Tab-separated table of C-alpha atoms and ligand atoms in Angstrom:
chain	number	residue	atom	x	y	z
R	1	MET	CA	0.040	0.010	-0.017
R	2	LYS	CA	1.319	3.545	-0.845
R	3	ASN	CA	1.953	5.662	2.153
R	4	ILE	CA	-0.299	8.746	1.717
R	5	TYR	CA	1.899	10.804	4.009
R	6	SER	CA	4.918	10.087	1.605
R	7	ASN	CA	5.740	13.978	1.775
R	8	ILE	CA	5.944	13.890	5.588
R	9	TYR	CA	9.651	13.590	6.773
R	10	SER	CA	11.065	13.071	10.223
R	11	PHE	CA	14.070	15.318	10.992
R	12	ASP	CA	17.506	13.972	10.432
R	13	LYS	CA	20.713	14.840	8.560
R	14	LYS	CA	19.290	13.519	5.245
R	15	THR	CA	16.068	15.482	5.556
R	16	LEU	CA	18.072	18.580	6.498
R	17	LYS	CA	20.107	18.273	3.269
R	18	LYS	CA	17.157	17.571	1.112
R	19	THR	CA	15.252	20.453	2.584
R	20	ILE	CA	18.169	23.043	2.131
R	21	LYS	CA	18.663	21.827	-1.452
R	22	SER	CA	14.860	22.301	-2.109
R	23	LEU	CA	14.799	25.841	-0.438
R	24	ASN	CA	17.982	26.996	-2.333
R	25	LEU	CA	16.153	26.186	-5.500
R	26	GLY	CA	13.258	28.506	-4.671
R	27	ASN	CA	10.804	25.584	-3.690
R	28	ILE	CA	8.812	25.732	-0.572
R	29	ALA	CA	8.497	23.389	2.376
R	30	SER	CA	6.348	23.188	5.514
R	31	LEU	CA	8.451	23.539	8.729
R	32	PRO	CA	7.311	23.184	12.317
R	33	THR	CA	7.573	26.182	14.784
R	34	GLU	CA	6.569	26.414	18.400
R	35	THR	CA	3.414	28.345	17.578
R	36	VAL	CA	1.954	26.743	14.372
R	37	TYR	CA	3.322	25.052	11.234
R	38	GLY	CA	4.567	27.407	8.556
R	39	LEU	CA	4.938	27.281	4.700
R	40	ALA	CA	8.591	28.449	4.330
R	41	GLY	CA	10.497	29.720	1.290
R	42	ASN	CA	13.564	32.074	0.574
R	43	ALA	CA	12.442	35.625	1.583
R	44	TYR	CA	14.786	37.144	-1.126
R	45	SER	CA	13.331	35.029	-3.927
R	46	ASN	CA	10.496	36.120	-6.109
R	47	LYS	CA	9.684	32.598	-7.242
R	48	ALA	CA	9.527	31.276	-3.744
R	49	VAL	CA	7.490	34.113	-2.335
R	50	SER	CA	4.938	33.683	-5.348
R	51	LYS	CA	4.630	30.205	-4.729
R	52	ILE	CA	3.594	30.750	-1.159
R	53	PHE	CA	0.893	33.161	-2.100
R	54	LYS	CA	-0.313	30.965	-4.710
R	55	LEU	CA	-0.600	27.827	-2.715
R	56	LYS	CA	-2.128	29.522	0.123
R	57	LYS	CA	-4.465	31.583	-2.068
R	58	ARG	CA	-3.369	34.397	0.075
R	59	PRO	CA	-4.589	37.994	-0.750
R	60	LYS	CA	-1.641	40.031	-2.219
R	61	LYS	CA	-2.471	42.736	0.456
R	62	ASN	CA	-1.553	40.457	3.341
R	63	PRO	CA	2.198	40.709	4.130
R	64	ILE	CA	4.188	37.654	5.366
R	65	ILE	CA	6.403	37.453	8.393
R	66	ILE	CA	10.245	37.047	7.832
R	67	HIS	CA	11.922	34.502	10.060
R	68	TYR	CA	15.564	34.710	11.169
R	69	TYR	CA	18.015	32.576	13.158
R	70	ASP	CA	18.971	35.572	15.272
R	71	LYS	CA	19.596	39.454	15.498
R	72	LYS	CA	23.074	39.215	13.819
R	73	TYR	CA	21.250	38.773	10.365
R	74	ILE	CA	18.777	41.534	10.409
R	75	ASP	CA	20.681	44.769	10.066
R	76	ASP	CA	20.341	45.057	6.207
R	77	ASP	CA	16.571	44.382	6.179
R	78	VAL	CA	15.261	46.512	8.994
R	79	ILE	CA	15.975	49.544	11.197
R	80	LEU	CA	16.438	48.585	14.746
R	81	ASN	CA	15.163	50.796	17.777
R	82	LYS	CA	15.306	50.580	21.493
R	83	TYR	CA	11.850	48.938	21.994
R	84	PHE	CA	13.014	46.044	19.758
R	85	LEU	CA	16.253	45.501	21.467
R	86	LYS	CA	14.644	45.417	24.905
R	87	LEU	CA	12.015	42.799	23.848
R	88	TYR	CA	14.377	40.909	21.891
R	89	LYS	CA	16.800	40.488	24.857
R	90	LYS	CA	13.940	39.132	27.115
R	91	LEU	CA	11.630	37.144	24.694
R	92	CYS	CA	13.711	35.804	21.810
R	93	PRO	CA	13.977	33.166	20.328
R	94	GLY	CA	10.079	32.918	21.137
R	95	PRO	CA	6.530	33.409	19.857
R	96	ILE	CA	6.705	37.086	19.144
R	97	THR	CA	6.824	39.048	15.854
R	98	PHE	CA	8.058	42.570	15.463
R	99	ILE	CA	6.951	45.026	13.001
R	100	LEU	CA	9.993	47.470	12.151
R	101	LYS	CA	10.658	49.888	9.484
R	102	ARG	CA	12.248	48.503	6.343
R	103	ASN	CA	15.879	49.193	5.571
R	104	LYS	CA	16.095	50.879	1.990
R	105	LYS	CA	18.816	48.386	1.009
R	106	SER	CA	16.850	45.298	2.216
R	107	LYS	CA	16.892	42.387	-0.268
R	108	ILE	CA	13.677	41.053	1.063
R	109	ASN	CA	11.097	40.439	-1.723
R	110	SER	CA	8.563	43.253	-1.917
R	111	MET	CA	5.603	41.071	-2.517
R	112	ALA	CA	6.497	39.292	0.813
R	113	THR	CA	5.844	42.705	2.596
R	114	ALA	CA	2.977	43.656	0.342
R	115	ASN	CA	4.998	46.671	-0.762
R	116	LEU	CA	4.903	48.278	2.707
R	117	ALA	CA	7.466	50.350	4.142
R	118	THR	CA	7.656	48.008	7.136
R	119	VAL	CA	8.748	44.419	7.542
R	120	ALA	CA	7.427	41.888	10.336
R	121	ILE	CA	10.407	39.724	11.801
R	122	ARG	CA	10.265	36.725	14.047
R	123	PHE	CA	12.914	34.481	15.792
R	124	PRO	CA	11.266	31.166	16.200
R	125	ARG	CA	12.315	28.814	19.156
R	126	HIS	CA	11.675	25.389	17.545
R	127	ARG	CA	14.882	23.410	17.505
R	128	VAL	CA	14.263	21.879	14.096
R	129	LEU	CA	13.480	25.383	12.452
R	130	ARG	CA	16.583	26.932	14.201
R	131	THR	CA	18.749	24.236	12.803
R	132	ILE	CA	17.398	24.871	9.251
R	133	LEU	CA	17.726	28.677	9.551
R	134	LYS	CA	21.240	28.426	10.673
R	135	SER	CA	22.173	26.470	7.565
R	136	LEU	CA	20.697	29.031	5.251
R	137	ASN	CA	22.251	32.297	3.880
R	138	TYR	CA	18.771	33.956	3.650
R	139	PRO	CA	15.907	34.292	6.022
R	140	LEU	CA	12.563	32.561	5.498
R	141	ALA	CA	9.318	34.029	4.503
R	142	MET	CA	6.732	31.976	6.286
R	143	PRO	CA	3.001	32.240	6.958
R	144	SER	CA	1.062	29.720	8.707
R	145	ALA	CA	0.663	26.599	6.429
R	146	ASN	CA	-3.107	26.644	5.854
R	147	ILE	CA	-5.231	27.815	2.998
R	148	SER	CA	-6.006	31.539	3.602
R	149	SER	CA	-8.595	32.333	6.348
R	150	GLY	CA	-8.575	28.617	7.530
R	151	LEU	CA	-7.378	26.957	10.633
R	152	SER	CA	-3.682	27.023	11.319
R	153	PRO	CA	-2.029	23.434	11.348
R	154	VAL	CA	-0.369	22.299	14.633
R	155	SER	CA	0.955	19.009	13.354
R	156	SER	CA	2.475	17.689	10.198
R	157	VAL	CA	-0.648	15.663	9.452
R	158	ASP	CA	-2.654	18.997	9.676
R	159	VAL	CA	-0.451	20.422	7.199
R	160	TYR	CA	-1.145	17.363	4.960
R	161	ASP	CA	-4.873	17.877	5.639
R	162	GLU	CA	-4.673	21.230	4.084
R	163	PHE	CA	-2.256	20.823	1.131
R	164	LYS	CA	-2.149	16.880	0.500
R	165	GLN	CA	0.755	16.212	-1.899
R	166	LYS	CA	0.971	19.845	-3.210
R	167	ILE	CA	3.947	20.329	-1.001
R	168	ASN	CA	7.076	18.225	-1.529
R	169	ILE	CA	8.537	18.298	1.951
R	170	ILE	CA	6.505	18.458	5.255
R	171	ILE	CA	8.923	18.174	8.257
R	172	ASN	CA	7.492	16.463	11.312
R	173	GLY	CA	8.508	18.424	14.332
R	174	GLY	CA	5.868	17.000	16.766
R	175	LYS	CA	2.738	18.970	18.027
R	176	SER	CA	3.183	22.785	18.077
R	177	LYS	CA	3.701	23.539	21.814
R	178	ILE	CA	2.052	26.962	22.010
R	179	GLY	CA	-0.691	26.023	19.382
R	180	ILE	CA	-1.758	29.700	18.267
R	181	GLU	CA	0.220	32.178	16.189
R	182	SER	CA	2.954	34.520	17.613
R	183	THR	CA	1.929	37.819	19.182
R	184	VAL	CA	2.441	40.727	16.566
R	185	VAL	CA	3.653	43.976	18.059
R	186	ASP	CA	4.084	47.092	15.983
R	187	LEU	CA	7.308	48.971	16.867
R	188	SER	CA	7.501	51.203	13.776
R	189	GLY	CA	5.799	53.920	15.816
R	190	LYS	CA	4.522	53.940	19.390
R	191	PRO	CA	4.447	50.230	20.320
R	192	LYS	CA	1.205	48.634	19.764
R	193	ILE	CA	-0.298	45.040	19.735
R	194	LEU	CA	-1.597	44.174	16.278
R	195	ARG	CA	-2.316	40.261	17.129
R	196	PRO	CA	-2.727	39.045	20.621
R	197	GLY	CA	-0.729	35.757	21.448
R	198	ILE	CA	0.794	33.808	24.398
R	199	ILE	CA	3.088	36.611	25.085
R	200	SER	CA	0.673	39.148	26.600
R	201	SER	CA	0.456	42.795	26.258
R	202	ASP	CA	0.935	43.098	30.079
R	203	GLU	CA	4.400	41.265	29.729
R	204	ILE	CA	5.428	43.625	26.879
R	205	LYS	CA	4.320	46.761	28.929
R	206	LYS	CA	6.428	45.526	31.776
R	207	ILE	CA	9.410	45.113	29.668
R	208	LEU	CA	9.111	48.209	27.870
R	209	LYS	CA	7.990	50.256	31.193
R	210	MET	CA	5.411	52.072	29.177
R	211	LYS	CA	1.767	51.916	28.189
R	212	LEU	CA	0.878	50.550	24.780
R	213	SER	CA	-0.757	52.631	22.079
R	214	LYS	CA	-4.467	51.828	21.653
R	215	ASP	CA	-4.687	53.783	18.317
R	216	LYS	CA	-6.888	51.757	15.939
R	217	THR	CA	-6.768	54.372	13.164
R	218	ASN	CA	-3.871	52.855	11.366
R	219	ILE	CA	-4.372	49.109	11.684
R	220	LYS	CA	-1.376	47.697	9.638
R	221	ALA	CA	-2.045	44.181	9.905
R	222	PRO	CA	-4.154	43.735	6.779
R	223	GLY	CA	-4.897	40.031	7.346
R	224	MET	CA	-6.213	40.789	10.769
R	225	LEU	CA	-9.275	42.562	9.419
R	226	LYS	CA	-11.232	39.859	7.787
R	227	LYS	CA	-12.798	36.552	8.777
R	228	HIS	CA	-9.911	34.291	9.791
R	229	TYR	CA	-8.844	31.213	11.615
R	230	SER	CA	-12.090	29.538	10.406
R	231	PRO	CA	-13.022	25.794	10.547
R	232	GLY	CA	-15.321	26.359	7.760
R	233	ILE	CA	-18.395	25.763	9.662
R	234	PRO	CA	-20.463	28.228	11.688
R	235	ILE	CA	-19.384	29.076	15.239
R	236	VAL	CA	-21.573	30.478	17.928
R	237	LEU	CA	-20.134	32.109	20.963
R	238	GLY	CA	-21.358	31.956	24.350
R	239	GLN	CA	-24.345	29.354	23.857
R	240	LYS	CA	-24.838	25.796	24.486
R	241	PRO	CA	-25.574	23.348	21.546
R	242	LYS	CA	-29.198	22.344	20.814
R	243	ASN	CA	-28.473	18.563	19.976
R	244	SER	CA	-25.842	16.143	19.727
R	245	ASN	CA	-25.054	16.753	15.989
R	246	GLN	CA	-23.538	20.134	17.099
R	247	ALA	CA	-20.157	20.385	18.638
R	248	TYR	CA	-19.493	21.935	22.146
R	249	ILE	CA	-16.234	23.527	22.907
R	250	PHE	CA	-15.966	24.461	26.709
R	251	PHE	CA	-13.306	25.089	29.260
R	252	GLY	CA	-12.490	24.028	32.698
R	253	LYS	CA	-15.882	22.798	33.830
R	254	LYS	CA	-16.409	19.175	34.602
R	255	LEU	CA	-19.212	18.087	32.313
R	256	LYS	CA	-20.733	14.737	31.594
R	257	LYS	CA	-18.766	12.906	28.891
R	258	ARG	CA	-20.501	13.190	25.632
R	259	ASN	CA	-19.365	12.476	22.099
R	260	ASN	CA	-20.032	16.034	21.042
R	261	TYR	CA	-18.325	17.693	24.000
R	262	PHE	CA	-14.752	18.912	23.797
R	263	ASN	CA	-12.912	20.360	26.872
R	264	LEU	CA	-10.061	22.906	26.067
R	265	SER	CA	-8.459	22.168	29.380
R	266	LYS	CA	-9.834	19.994	32.131
R	267	LYS	CA	-7.598	21.897	34.610
R	268	GLY	CA	-8.878	25.072	33.651
R	269	ASN	CA	-5.586	26.187	32.455
R	270	LEU	CA	-5.715	28.985	29.660
R	271	LYS	CA	-2.295	28.179	28.112
R	272	GLU	CA	-3.222	24.489	27.731
R	273	ALA	CA	-6.719	25.665	26.300
R	274	ALA	CA	-4.827	27.817	23.624
R	275	ALA	CA	-2.485	24.854	22.794
R	276	ASN	CA	-5.663	22.681	22.198
R	277	LEU	CA	-7.815	25.343	20.310
R	278	TYR	CA	-7.004	24.475	16.757
R	279	LYS	CA	-6.279	20.914	17.158
R	280	ILE	CA	-9.869	20.530	18.671
R	281	MET	CA	-11.464	22.588	15.966
R	282	ARG	CA	-9.860	20.658	13.224
R	283	LYS	CA	-10.917	17.388	14.941
R	284	ILE	CA	-14.615	18.628	14.913
R	285	LYS	CA	-14.534	19.835	11.368
R	286	ASN	CA	-13.157	16.336	10.112
R	287	ALA	CA	-15.672	14.508	12.159
R	288	GLY	CA	-18.285	16.139	10.026
R	289	TYR	CA	-20.189	18.403	12.581
R	290	LYS	CA	-22.121	21.172	10.969
R	291	LYS	CA	-22.039	23.839	13.706
R	292	ILE	CA	-19.666	24.584	16.840
R	293	PHE	CA	-20.936	26.253	20.032
R	294	VAL	CA	-18.473	27.632	22.421
R	295	SER	CA	-18.767	28.475	25.946
R	296	LYS	CA	-17.464	31.665	27.483
R	297	ILE	CA	-13.802	31.813	27.823
R	298	PRO	CA	-12.253	33.950	30.618
R	299	ASN	CA	-10.778	37.071	28.928
R	300	LEU	CA	-7.299	37.277	30.575
R	301	GLY	CA	-3.799	36.121	29.886
R	302	PRO	CA	-3.939	33.795	26.944
R	303	GLY	CA	-7.852	33.962	27.036
R	304	ILE	CA	-7.523	37.364	25.257
R	305	ALA	CA	-5.616	35.508	22.259
R	306	ILE	CA	-8.223	32.580	22.324
R	307	ASN	CA	-11.254	34.942	22.314
R	308	ASP	CA	-9.594	36.966	19.342
R	309	ARG	CA	-9.315	33.902	17.497
R	310	LEU	CA	-12.724	32.636	18.168
R	311	LYS	CA	-14.347	35.956	17.378
R	312	ARG	CA	-12.738	36.149	14.021
R	313	ALA	CA	-13.662	32.514	13.361
R	314	SER	CA	-17.204	33.165	14.071
R	315	LYS	CA	-17.420	36.064	11.501
I	1	TXA	O1	3.445	32.290	14.912
I	1	TXA	C1	3.446	32.704	13.750
I	1	TXA	O2	3.562	33.950	13.683
I	1	TXA	C2	3.318	31.849	12.522
I	1	TXA	C3	4.575	31.099	12.270
I	1	TXA	C4	4.529	30.174	10.992
I	1	TXA	O3	5.589	31.675	12.461
I	1	TXA	N1	3.172	32.642	11.270
I	1	TXA	C5	2.023	33.376	11.042
I	1	TXA	O4	1.957	34.017	9.699
I	1	TXA	O5	1.124	33.381	11.780
I	1	TXA	P1	0.649	34.517	9.064
I	1	TXA	O6	1.162	34.906	7.713
I	1	TXA	O7	-0.352	33.494	9.195
I	1	TXA	O8	0.368	35.922	9.843
I	1	TXA	C6	1.050	36.950	9.834
I	1	TXA	C7	0.377	38.282	10.318
I	1	TXA	C8	-0.659	38.722	9.407
I	1	TXA	O9	-1.729	39.116	10.281
I	1	TXA	C9	-0.087	39.749	8.660
I	1	TXA	O10	-1.013	40.795	8.194
I	1	TXA	C10	0.876	40.492	9.808
I	1	TXA	O11	1.381	39.189	10.367
I	1	TXA	N2	2.085	41.059	9.005
I	1	TXA	C11	2.889	40.796	8.431
I	1	TXA	N3	3.795	41.821	7.965
I	1	TXA	C12	3.340	42.828	8.456
I	1	TXA	C13	3.551	44.198	8.365
I	1	TXA	N4	4.699	44.714	7.605
I	1	TXA	N5	2.770	45.146	9.152
I	1	TXA	C14	1.786	44.758	9.728
I	1	TXA	N6	1.324	43.452	9.830
I	1	TXA	C15	2.014	42.384	9.242
I	2	MG	MG1	-2.286	32.599	9.186
């Protein structure tokens, strides 16, 4: 029998070599990160970046995050500032993305940044990805490895679920520990959160020793405006299901076991709930449920990021 997952590879020296060779040719590969799986290509290559947009069916207006091994490699691409240096020191490598002004001599493909004067940069923590980044002489443009507006993948099989054999290499790096996308913080002006994540705005405030901007007039994360993170079936927030053909996602409470009931965290831990969110929504979608109901999730810490994703998914 043919192995349907023949494009999923475990990580070893041979896979590393194969992946580097493929990326050097301007091809793309799906790689694990600690947040969600990504669809990676050479950020300096027009061929690679075009492929990413095409495969994801991503709107041209939505810029992509550029991933680096560490700070040593960013000087030619972005303009550093004091906010960035403070946050980098405390939080990197880790699940946070910084928006900085683009350096005029930057070689980053302009389609990747949607022709903006800013660039989103991130330093992922996943060991496999760091080994790959260290072996390349260019950074990786890497959005989440899902068809645009859908659920982000948190395992190699999830990536397969999205793209089947349309990607040559999917590297299995285990389940993504964080399970939701990185916090995006705009540092191109007064610091401002564009996308909440596991690293909270309180944590960022504390490190910067200042209040963050609440200004909503110049939202610069175009991908954040529309319906997003959707399992493709209706989601109703703050209500219980009417029958057993509808799935119920809840949090913390001890409810009677039912097939259509899905607990984000039995312990009532919001970090664990975030890590389980996309995994459970994909499970529900693949089980054939036609509607999802979600109980109220406390809006604090990781709960802020969970509620942000749920609200957009229910649009
Ligand atoms: O955790 C993550 O960040 C994952 C993993 C794979 O690293 N990546 C990810 O990428 O979530 P993506 O493409 O799904 O989301 C990138 C977000 C989008 O909302 C996009 O609009 C925003 O970052 N973004 C990218 N460049 C930007 C820029 N120059 N200014 C404002 N927002 C930007
Ligand atoms: Mg995404």
